[in-house]
Short mmCIF file of C-alpha atoms and ligand atoms in Angstrom, two decimals:
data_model
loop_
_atom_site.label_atom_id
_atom_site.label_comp_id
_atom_site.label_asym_id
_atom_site.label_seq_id
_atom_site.Cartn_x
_atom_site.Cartn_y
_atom_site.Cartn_z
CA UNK A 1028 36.91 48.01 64.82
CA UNK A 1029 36.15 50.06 62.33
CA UNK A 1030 37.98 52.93 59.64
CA UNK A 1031 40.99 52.25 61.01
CA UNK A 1032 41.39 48.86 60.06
CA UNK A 1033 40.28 49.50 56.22
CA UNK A 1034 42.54 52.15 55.90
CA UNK A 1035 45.27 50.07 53.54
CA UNK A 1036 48.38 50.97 51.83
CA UNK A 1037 48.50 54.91 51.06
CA UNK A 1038 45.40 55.52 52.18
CA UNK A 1039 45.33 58.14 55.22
CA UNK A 1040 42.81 61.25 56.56
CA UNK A 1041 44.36 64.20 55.59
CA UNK A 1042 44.92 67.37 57.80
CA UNK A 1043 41.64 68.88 56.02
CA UNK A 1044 39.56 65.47 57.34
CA UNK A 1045 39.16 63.81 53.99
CA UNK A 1046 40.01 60.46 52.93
CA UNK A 1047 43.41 60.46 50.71
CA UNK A 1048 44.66 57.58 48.35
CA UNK A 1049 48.15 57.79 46.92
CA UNK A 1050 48.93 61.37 48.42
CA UNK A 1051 45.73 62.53 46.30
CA UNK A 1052 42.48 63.99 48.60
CA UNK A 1053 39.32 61.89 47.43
CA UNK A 1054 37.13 64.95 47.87
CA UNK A 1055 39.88 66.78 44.79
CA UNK A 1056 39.74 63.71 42.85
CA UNK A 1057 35.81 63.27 42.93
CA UNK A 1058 35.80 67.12 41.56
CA UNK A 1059 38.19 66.61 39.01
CA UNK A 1060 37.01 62.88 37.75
CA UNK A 1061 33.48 63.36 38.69
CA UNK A 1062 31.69 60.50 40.22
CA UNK A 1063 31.21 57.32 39.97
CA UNK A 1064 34.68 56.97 39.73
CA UNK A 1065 36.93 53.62 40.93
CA UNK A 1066 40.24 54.60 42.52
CA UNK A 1067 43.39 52.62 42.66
CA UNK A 1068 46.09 52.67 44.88
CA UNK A 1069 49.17 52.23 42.79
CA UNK A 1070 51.73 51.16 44.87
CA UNK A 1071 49.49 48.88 47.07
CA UNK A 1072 48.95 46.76 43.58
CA UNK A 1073 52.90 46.95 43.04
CA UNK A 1074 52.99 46.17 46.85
CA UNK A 1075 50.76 42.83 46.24
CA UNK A 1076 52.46 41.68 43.20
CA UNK A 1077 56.11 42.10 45.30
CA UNK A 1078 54.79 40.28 48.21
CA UNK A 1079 53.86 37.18 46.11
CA UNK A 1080 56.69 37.38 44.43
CA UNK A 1081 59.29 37.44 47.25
CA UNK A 1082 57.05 34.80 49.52
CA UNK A 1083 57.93 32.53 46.46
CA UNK A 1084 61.75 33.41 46.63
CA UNK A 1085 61.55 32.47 50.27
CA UNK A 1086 59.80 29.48 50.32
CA UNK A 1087 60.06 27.72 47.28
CA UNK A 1088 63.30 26.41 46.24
CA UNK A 1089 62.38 25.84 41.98
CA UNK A 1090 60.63 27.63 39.63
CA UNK A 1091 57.62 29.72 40.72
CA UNK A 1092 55.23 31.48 38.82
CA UNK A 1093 53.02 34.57 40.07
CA UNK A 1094 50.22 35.02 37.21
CA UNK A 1095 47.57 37.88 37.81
CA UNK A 1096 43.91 36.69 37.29
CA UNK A 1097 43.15 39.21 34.64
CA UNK A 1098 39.33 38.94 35.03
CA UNK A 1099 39.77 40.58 38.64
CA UNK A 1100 40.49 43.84 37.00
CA UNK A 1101 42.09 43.76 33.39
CA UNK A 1102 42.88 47.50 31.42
CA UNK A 1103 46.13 48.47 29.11
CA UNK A 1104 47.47 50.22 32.17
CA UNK A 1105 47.16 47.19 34.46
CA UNK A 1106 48.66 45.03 31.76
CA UNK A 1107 51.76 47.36 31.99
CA UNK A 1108 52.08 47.34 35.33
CA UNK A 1109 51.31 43.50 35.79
CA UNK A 1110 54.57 43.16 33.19
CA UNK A 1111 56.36 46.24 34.70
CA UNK A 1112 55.88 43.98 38.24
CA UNK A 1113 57.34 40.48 36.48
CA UNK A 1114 54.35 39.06 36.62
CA UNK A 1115 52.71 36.43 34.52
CA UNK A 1116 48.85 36.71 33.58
CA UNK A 1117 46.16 34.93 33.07
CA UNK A 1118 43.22 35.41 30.71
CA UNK A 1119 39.74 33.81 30.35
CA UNK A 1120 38.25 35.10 27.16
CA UNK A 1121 39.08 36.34 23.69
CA UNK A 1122 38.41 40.35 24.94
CA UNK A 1123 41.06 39.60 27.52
CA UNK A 1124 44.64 38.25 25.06
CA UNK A 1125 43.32 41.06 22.99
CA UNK A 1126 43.82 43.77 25.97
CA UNK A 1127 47.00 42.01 26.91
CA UNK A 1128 48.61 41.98 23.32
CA UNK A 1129 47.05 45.49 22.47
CA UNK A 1130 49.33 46.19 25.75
CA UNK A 1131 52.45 44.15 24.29
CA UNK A 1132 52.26 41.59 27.00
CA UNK A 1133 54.94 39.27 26.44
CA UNK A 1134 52.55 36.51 25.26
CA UNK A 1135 54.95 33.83 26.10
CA UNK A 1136 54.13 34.99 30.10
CA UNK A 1137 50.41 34.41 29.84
CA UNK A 1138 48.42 31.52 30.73
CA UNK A 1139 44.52 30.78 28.53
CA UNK A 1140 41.57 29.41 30.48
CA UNK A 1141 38.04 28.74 29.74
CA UNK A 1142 35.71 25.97 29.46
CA UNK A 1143 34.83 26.55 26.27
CA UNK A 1144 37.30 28.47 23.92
CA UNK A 1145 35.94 29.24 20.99
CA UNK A 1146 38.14 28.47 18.07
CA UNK A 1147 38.60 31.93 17.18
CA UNK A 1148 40.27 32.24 21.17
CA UNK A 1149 42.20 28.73 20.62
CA UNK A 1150 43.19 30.05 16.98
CA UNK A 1151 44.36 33.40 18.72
CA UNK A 1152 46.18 31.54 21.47
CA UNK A 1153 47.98 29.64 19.12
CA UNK A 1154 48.82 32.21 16.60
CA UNK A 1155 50.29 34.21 19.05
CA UNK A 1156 52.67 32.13 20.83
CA UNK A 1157 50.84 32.22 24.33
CA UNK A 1158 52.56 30.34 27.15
CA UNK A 1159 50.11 27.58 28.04
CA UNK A 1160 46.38 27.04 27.42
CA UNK A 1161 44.98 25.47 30.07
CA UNK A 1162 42.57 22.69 28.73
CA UNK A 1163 39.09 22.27 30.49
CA UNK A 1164 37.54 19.44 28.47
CA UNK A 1165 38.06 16.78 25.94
CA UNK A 1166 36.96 18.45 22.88
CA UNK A 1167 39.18 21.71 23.38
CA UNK A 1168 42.21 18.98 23.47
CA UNK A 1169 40.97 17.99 19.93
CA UNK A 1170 40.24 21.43 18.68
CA UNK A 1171 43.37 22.56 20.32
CA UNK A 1172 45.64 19.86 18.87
CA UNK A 1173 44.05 20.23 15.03
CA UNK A 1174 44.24 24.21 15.15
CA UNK A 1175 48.39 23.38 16.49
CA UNK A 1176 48.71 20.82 13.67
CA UNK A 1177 46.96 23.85 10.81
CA UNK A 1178 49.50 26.22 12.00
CA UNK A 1179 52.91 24.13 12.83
CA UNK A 1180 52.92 24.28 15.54
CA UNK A 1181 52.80 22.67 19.01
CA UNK A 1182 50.68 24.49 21.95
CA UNK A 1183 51.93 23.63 25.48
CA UNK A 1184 49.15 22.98 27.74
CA UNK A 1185 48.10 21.87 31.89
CA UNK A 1186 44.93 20.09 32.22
CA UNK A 1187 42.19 21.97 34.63
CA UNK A 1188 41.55 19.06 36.91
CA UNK A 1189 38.70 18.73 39.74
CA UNK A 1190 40.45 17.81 42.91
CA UNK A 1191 37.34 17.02 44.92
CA UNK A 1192 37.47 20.10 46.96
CA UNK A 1193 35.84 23.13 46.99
CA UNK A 1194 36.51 26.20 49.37
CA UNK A 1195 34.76 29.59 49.78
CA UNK A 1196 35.81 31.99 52.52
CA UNK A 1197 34.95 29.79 56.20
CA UNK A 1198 33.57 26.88 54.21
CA UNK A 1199 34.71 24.30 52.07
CA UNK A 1200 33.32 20.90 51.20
CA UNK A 1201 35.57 17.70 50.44
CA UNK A 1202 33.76 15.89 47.79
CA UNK A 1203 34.67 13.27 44.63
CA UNK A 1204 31.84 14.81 42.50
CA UNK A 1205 31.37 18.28 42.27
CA UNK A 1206 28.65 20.13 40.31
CA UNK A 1207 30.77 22.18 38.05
CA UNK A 1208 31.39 23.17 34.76
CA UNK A 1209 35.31 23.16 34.88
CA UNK A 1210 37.84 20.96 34.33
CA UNK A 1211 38.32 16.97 34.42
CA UNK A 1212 37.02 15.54 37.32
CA UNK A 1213 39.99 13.63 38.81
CA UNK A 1214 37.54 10.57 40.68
CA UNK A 1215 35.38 9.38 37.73
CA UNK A 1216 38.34 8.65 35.92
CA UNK A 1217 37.76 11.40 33.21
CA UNK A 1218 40.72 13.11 34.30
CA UNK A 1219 42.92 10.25 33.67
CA UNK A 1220 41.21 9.69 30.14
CA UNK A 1221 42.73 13.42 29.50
CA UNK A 1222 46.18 12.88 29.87
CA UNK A 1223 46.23 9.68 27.88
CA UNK A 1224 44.36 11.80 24.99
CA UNK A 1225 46.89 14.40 25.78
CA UNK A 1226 50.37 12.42 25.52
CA UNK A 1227 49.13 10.87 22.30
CA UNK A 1228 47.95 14.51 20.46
CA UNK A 1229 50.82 15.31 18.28
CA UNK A 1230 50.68 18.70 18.68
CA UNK A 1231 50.04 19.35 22.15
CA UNK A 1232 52.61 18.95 24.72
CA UNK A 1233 51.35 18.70 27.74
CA UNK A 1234 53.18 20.20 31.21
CA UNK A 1235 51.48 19.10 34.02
CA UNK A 1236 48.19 20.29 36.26
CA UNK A 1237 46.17 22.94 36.94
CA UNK A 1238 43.47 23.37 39.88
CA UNK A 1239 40.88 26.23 41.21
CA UNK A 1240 39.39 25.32 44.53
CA UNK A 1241 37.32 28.69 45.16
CA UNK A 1242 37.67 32.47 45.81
CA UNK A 1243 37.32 34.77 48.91
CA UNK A 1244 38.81 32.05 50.83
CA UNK A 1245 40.14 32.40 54.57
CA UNK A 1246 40.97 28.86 55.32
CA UNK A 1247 44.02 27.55 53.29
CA UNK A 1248 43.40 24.09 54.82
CA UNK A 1249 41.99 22.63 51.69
CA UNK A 1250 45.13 24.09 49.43
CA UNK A 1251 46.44 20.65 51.15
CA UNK A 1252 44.38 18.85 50.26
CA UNK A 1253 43.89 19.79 46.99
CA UNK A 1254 47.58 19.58 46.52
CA UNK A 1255 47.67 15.89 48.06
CA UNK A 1256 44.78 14.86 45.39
CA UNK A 1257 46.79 16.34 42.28
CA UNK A 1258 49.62 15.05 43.41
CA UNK A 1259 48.45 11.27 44.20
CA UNK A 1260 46.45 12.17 41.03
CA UNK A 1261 50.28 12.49 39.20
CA UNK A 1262 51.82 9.66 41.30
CA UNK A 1263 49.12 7.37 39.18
CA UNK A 1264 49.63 8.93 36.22
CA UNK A 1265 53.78 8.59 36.09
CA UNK A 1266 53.05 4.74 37.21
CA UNK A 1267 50.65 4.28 34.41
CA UNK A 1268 52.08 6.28 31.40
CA UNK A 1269 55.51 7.68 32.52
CA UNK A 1270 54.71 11.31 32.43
CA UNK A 1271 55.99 12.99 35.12
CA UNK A 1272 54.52 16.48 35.82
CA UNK A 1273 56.52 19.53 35.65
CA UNK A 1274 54.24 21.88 36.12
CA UNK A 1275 51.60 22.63 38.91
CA UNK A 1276 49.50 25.30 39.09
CA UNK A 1277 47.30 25.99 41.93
CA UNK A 1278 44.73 28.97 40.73
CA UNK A 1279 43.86 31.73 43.01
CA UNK A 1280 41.08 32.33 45.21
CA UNK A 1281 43.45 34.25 48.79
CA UNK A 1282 40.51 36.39 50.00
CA UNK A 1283 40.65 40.01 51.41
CA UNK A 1284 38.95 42.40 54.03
CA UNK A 1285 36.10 43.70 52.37
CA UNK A 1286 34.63 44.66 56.27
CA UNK A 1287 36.43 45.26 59.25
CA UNK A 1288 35.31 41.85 61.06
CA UNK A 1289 37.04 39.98 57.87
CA UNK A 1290 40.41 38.68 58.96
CA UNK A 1291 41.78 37.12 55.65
CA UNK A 1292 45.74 35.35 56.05
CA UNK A 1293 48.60 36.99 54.74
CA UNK A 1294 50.41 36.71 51.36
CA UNK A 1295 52.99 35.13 53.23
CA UNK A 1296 51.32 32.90 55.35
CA UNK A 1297 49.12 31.46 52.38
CA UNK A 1298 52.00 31.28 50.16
CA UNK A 1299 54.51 30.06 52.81
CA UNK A 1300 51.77 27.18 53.28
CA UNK A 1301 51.42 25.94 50.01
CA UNK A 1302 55.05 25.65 49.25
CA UNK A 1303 55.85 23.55 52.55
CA UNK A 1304 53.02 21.57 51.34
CA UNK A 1305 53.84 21.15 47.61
CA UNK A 1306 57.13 20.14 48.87
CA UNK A 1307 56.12 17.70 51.18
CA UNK A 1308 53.87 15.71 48.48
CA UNK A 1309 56.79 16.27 45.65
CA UNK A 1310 59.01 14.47 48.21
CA UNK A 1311 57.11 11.69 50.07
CA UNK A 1312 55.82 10.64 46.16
CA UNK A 1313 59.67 11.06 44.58
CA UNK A 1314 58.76 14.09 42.56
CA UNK A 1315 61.39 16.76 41.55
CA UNK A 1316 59.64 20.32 42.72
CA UNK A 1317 57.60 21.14 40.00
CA UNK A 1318 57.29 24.94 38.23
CA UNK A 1319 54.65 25.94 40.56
CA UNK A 1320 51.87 28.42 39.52
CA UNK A 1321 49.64 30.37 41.24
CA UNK A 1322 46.65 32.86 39.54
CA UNK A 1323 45.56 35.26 42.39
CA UNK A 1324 43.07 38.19 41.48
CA UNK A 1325 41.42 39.89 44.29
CA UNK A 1326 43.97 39.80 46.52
CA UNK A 1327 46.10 41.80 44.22
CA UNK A 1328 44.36 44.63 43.33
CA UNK A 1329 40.53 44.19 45.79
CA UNK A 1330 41.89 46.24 48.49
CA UNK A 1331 43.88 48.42 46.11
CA UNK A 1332 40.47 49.95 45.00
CA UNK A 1333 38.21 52.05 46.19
CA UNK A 1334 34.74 53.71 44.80
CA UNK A 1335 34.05 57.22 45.05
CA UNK A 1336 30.39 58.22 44.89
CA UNK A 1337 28.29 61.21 45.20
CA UNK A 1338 25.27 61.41 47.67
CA UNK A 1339 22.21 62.75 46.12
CA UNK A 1340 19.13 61.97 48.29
CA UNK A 1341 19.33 61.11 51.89
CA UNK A 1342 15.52 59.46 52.57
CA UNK A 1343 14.42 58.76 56.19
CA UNK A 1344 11.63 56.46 56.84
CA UNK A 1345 10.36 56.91 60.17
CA UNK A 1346 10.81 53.98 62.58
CA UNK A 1347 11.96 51.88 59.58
CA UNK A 1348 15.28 53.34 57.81
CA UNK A 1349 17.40 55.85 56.28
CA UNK A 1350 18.63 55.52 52.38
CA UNK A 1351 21.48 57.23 51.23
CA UNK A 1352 21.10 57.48 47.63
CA UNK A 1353 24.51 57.36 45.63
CA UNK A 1354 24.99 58.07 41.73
CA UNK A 1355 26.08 54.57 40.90
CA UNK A 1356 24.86 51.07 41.89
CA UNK A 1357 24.78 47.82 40.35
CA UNK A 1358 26.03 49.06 37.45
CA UNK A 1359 29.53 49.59 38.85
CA UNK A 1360 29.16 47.26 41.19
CA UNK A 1361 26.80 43.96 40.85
CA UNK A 1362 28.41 42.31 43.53
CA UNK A 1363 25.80 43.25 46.70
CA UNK A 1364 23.26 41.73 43.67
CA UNK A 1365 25.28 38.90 42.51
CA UNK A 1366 26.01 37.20 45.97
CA UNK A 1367 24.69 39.77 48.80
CA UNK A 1368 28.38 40.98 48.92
CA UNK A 1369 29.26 42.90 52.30
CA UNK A 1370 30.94 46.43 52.50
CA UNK A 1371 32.56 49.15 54.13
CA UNK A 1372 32.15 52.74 53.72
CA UNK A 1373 33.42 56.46 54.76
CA UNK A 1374 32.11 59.96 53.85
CA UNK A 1375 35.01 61.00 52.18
CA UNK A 1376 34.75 64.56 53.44
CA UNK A 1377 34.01 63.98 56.97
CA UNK A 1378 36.40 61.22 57.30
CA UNK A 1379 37.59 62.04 61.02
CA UNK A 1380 34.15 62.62 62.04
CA UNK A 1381 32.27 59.50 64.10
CA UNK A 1382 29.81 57.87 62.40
CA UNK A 1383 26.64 58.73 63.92
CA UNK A 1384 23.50 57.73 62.12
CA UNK A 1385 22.41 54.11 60.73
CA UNK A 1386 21.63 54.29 56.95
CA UNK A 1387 21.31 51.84 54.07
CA UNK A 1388 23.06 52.91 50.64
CA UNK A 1389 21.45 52.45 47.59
CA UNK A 1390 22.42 52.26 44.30
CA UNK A 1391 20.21 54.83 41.65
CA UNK A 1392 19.13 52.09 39.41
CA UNK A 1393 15.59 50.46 38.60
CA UNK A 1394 15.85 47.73 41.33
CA UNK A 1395 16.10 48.06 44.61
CA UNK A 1396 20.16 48.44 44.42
CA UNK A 1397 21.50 47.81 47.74
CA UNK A 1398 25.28 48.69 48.29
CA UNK A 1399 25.48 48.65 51.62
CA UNK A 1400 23.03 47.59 54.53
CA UNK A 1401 22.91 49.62 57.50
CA UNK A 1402 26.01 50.98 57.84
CA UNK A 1403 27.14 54.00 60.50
CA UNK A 1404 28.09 57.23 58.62
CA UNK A 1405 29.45 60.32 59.56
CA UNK A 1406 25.93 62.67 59.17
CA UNK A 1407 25.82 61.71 55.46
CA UNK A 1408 24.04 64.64 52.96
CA UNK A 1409 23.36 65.36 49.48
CA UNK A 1410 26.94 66.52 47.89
CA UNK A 1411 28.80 64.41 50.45
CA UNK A 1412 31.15 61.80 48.77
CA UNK A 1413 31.09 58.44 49.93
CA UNK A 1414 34.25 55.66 49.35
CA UNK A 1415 33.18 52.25 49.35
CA UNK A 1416 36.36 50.30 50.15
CA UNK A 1417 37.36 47.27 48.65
CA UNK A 1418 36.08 47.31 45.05
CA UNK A 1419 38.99 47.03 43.01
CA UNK A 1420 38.29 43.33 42.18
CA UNK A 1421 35.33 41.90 40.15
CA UNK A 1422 34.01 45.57 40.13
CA UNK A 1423 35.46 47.47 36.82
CA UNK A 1424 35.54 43.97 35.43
CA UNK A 1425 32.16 43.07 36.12
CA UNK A 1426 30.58 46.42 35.44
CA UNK A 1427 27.36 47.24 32.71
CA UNK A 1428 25.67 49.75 31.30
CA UNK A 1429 22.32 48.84 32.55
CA UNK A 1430 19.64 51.85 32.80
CA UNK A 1431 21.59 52.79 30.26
CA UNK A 1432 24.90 54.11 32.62
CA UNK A 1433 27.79 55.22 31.42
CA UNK A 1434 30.64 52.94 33.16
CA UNK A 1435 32.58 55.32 35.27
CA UNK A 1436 36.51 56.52 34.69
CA UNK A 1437 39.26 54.67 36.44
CA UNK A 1438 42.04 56.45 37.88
CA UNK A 1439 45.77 55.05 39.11
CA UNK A 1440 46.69 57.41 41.99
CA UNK A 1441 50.34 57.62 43.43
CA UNK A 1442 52.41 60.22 45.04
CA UNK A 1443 50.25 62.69 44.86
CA UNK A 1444 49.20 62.10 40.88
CA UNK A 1445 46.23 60.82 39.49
CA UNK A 1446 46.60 59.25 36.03
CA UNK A 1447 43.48 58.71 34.20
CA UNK A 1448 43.99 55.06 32.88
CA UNK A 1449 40.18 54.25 31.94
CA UNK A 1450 38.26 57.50 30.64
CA UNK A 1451 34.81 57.86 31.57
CA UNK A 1452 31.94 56.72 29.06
CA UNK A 1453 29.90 59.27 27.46
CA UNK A 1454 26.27 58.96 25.95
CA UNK A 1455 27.87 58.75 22.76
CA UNK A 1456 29.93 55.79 23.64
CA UNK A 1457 26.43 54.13 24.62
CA UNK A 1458 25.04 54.22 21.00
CA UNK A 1459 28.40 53.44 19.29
CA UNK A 1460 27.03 49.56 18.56
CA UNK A 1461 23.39 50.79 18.06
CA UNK A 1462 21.95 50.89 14.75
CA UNK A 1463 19.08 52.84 13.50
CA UNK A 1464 16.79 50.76 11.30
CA UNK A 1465 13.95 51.38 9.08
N1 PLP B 830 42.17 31.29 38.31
C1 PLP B 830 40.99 30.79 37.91
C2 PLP B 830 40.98 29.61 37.01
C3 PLP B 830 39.79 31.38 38.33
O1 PLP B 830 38.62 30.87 37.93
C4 PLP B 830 39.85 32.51 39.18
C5 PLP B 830 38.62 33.16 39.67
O2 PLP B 830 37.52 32.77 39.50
C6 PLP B 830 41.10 33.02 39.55
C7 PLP B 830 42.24 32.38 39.11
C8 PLP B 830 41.24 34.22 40.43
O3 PLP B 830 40.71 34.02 41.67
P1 PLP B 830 40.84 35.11 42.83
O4 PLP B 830 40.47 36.43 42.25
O5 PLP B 830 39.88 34.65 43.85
O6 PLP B 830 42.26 35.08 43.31
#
């Protein structure tokens, strides 16, 4: 296993050796870019969002709703295309409505999360019409209900609940009591406090449930169970106080290959699973099928992206190891930092050639910046570009300008076109907040 099984969408070797995304040669699009550059495949993002859309018109009978996770990977030109596609969204900050209206969103199509909106985000939800703000806690119900009343209005909401399970990529833990920050915890009761606070606020109007269970995940076994706890959770809740939910919304977390040896499930599988499993609680607890909801992020655009970098110094310790040096790092990519993330990689101009020698790439910054950890390469050497697959997720999103970087250009490539959709930063853009004082 190797190349071959990373090689997703457009992606190909070209008759000149090199690794080509959306018809365009990485090796041409590293010269006219420059590097560190992130590259996405177009119509494997367009591809995602179709998939998700049709495995809900196959399997699920009422209402469905496919909203992008915006904090995967959120510009103007992914807003488009995220509305182009039919898509809902979802955003998690103040930053992110702002991209999505600069973008003219429809703001009725986007979903507001957060576990602590400021009221300058609540006032900007509400002032703008958004479709739902998803509640985390009891004060945002209060703010959220007094900022309604100020402006006449009425926001709809779901309330983030804590289903007792938690689930990250072979792992997942079944617990009443998790340690975490979000949402209502459905077993001490808190949860239960939040609807009755929420059916007697004036101006909310509240539409049903909303749950995350985890991200990079490979098992969808506890997607059942998290559905049967929100769904007994609603059972109580329509016996108690007569509200009935109508809307469910299951968050994202579908994970994808970052390294050959991953073996995430399909689209089709994991959404094929969810909706025989939603409709087997709505109907064994007498529910009609609720407008079901689903936020996925990285496994709409992760695999769509790709890194280019350029090798500068290739430095072999005898007996110990080989660093490739690349012109980025944690800056563009924090993840290897963040949670000892795993990758794959390809000289880009000696993409048909074996990988022959062992090396560990680093990242150029003041730490010691490991991207990848021995990893075979194809005789790797200063002016060689390297693609690091898989970073079109939580990489753009997530990048800084620590040692002072400039964040690198992102570029949309299909059918042979690259369009430049996020320019690159210069020095100048690094000193545009700075102030010079006396
Ligand atoms: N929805 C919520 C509430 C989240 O917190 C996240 C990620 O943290 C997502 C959706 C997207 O998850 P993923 O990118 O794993 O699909």
């Amino acid at each position: 296993m190797g190349l071959d099984s990373m090689l997703r969408g457009t992606m190909r070797i070209n008759e000149r050796g090199h690794l080509e995304i959306g018809g365009c040669d990485c090796v041409e699009l590293a010269k006219e870019f420059g590097t560190p550059l992130y590259v996405f495949d177009e119509l494997l993002i367009r591809e995602n969002c179709r998939r998700y859309k049709k495995a809900f018109a196959q399997n699920y009978p009422a209402e469905s709703r496919v909203c992008y996770a915006g904090k995967a990977f959120l510009t103007l030109a992914m807003c488009r295309l995220v509305d182009d596609e039919g898509l809902w969204l979802d955003v998690a900050s103040g930053g992110e409505l702002f991209t999505a209206l600069q973008a003219k969103f429809p703001p009725e199509r986007i979903y507001m999360h957060g576990n602590f909106k400021t009221e300058d985000e609540l006032k900007a939800a509400v002032r703008n019409k958004i479709g739902r703000v998803v509640v985390d806690c009891m004060e945002e119900l209060e703010r959220l209900d007094s900022i309604a009343a100020s402006q006449n209005a009425v926001a709809e909401i779901l309330l983030r609940l804590t289903p007792g399970v938690e689930a990250h990529t072979h792992e997942y833990i079944r617990t009443g009591q998790i340690d975490t920050k979000f949402g209502f915890h459905i077993e001490n009761g808190v949860a239960f406090e939040a609807v009755k606070k929420a059916l007697s606020l004036k101006n909310l109007k509240l539409r049903g449930f909303h749950c995350h269970i985890g991200s990079q995940i490979f098992e969808i076994e506890p997607y059942r169970i998290a559905i049967e706890q929100m769904f007994s959770f609603a059972a109580m809740v329509r016996s108690e106080t007569g509200f009935a939910m109508q809307e469910l919304n299951l968050g994202g977390g579908l994970g994808v290959r970052y390294v050959p040896e991953d073996d995430p499930p399909s689209i089709e599988a994991f959404v094929a699973a969810i909706c025989d499993w939603v409709k087997e609680s709505a109907s064994l607890l007498g529910f009609e099928l609720p407008s079901l909801a689903i936020e996925p992020g990285r496994s709409i655009v992760g695999e769509a992206g790709t890194t280019l970098y350029t090798i500068g110094v290739v430095k072999e310790i005898p007996k110990v190891r080989t660093y490739v040096s690349v012109d980025g790092g944690m800056s563009d990519n924090p993840r290897p930092a963040l949670y000892g993330a795993r990758y794959f990689a390809v000289v880009a101009n000696k993409a048909s050639q074996t990988p022959n020698k062992i090396v560990t790439v680093a990242g150029k910054h003041c730490e010691s910046d490991i991207l990848i950890r021995d990893i075979a390469l194809a005789d790797p050497e200063p002016g060689d570009i390297l693609a690091v697959f898989t970073t079109g997720a939580y990489h753009y999103s997530m990048a800084s300008n620590y040692n002072r970087f400039p964040r690198p250009a992102v570029v949309f490539v299909r059918d042979g076109k690259a369009k430049l959709v996020v320019r690159r930063e210069t020095y100048d853009d690094l000193l545009r907040c700075d102030q010079l004082v006396d």
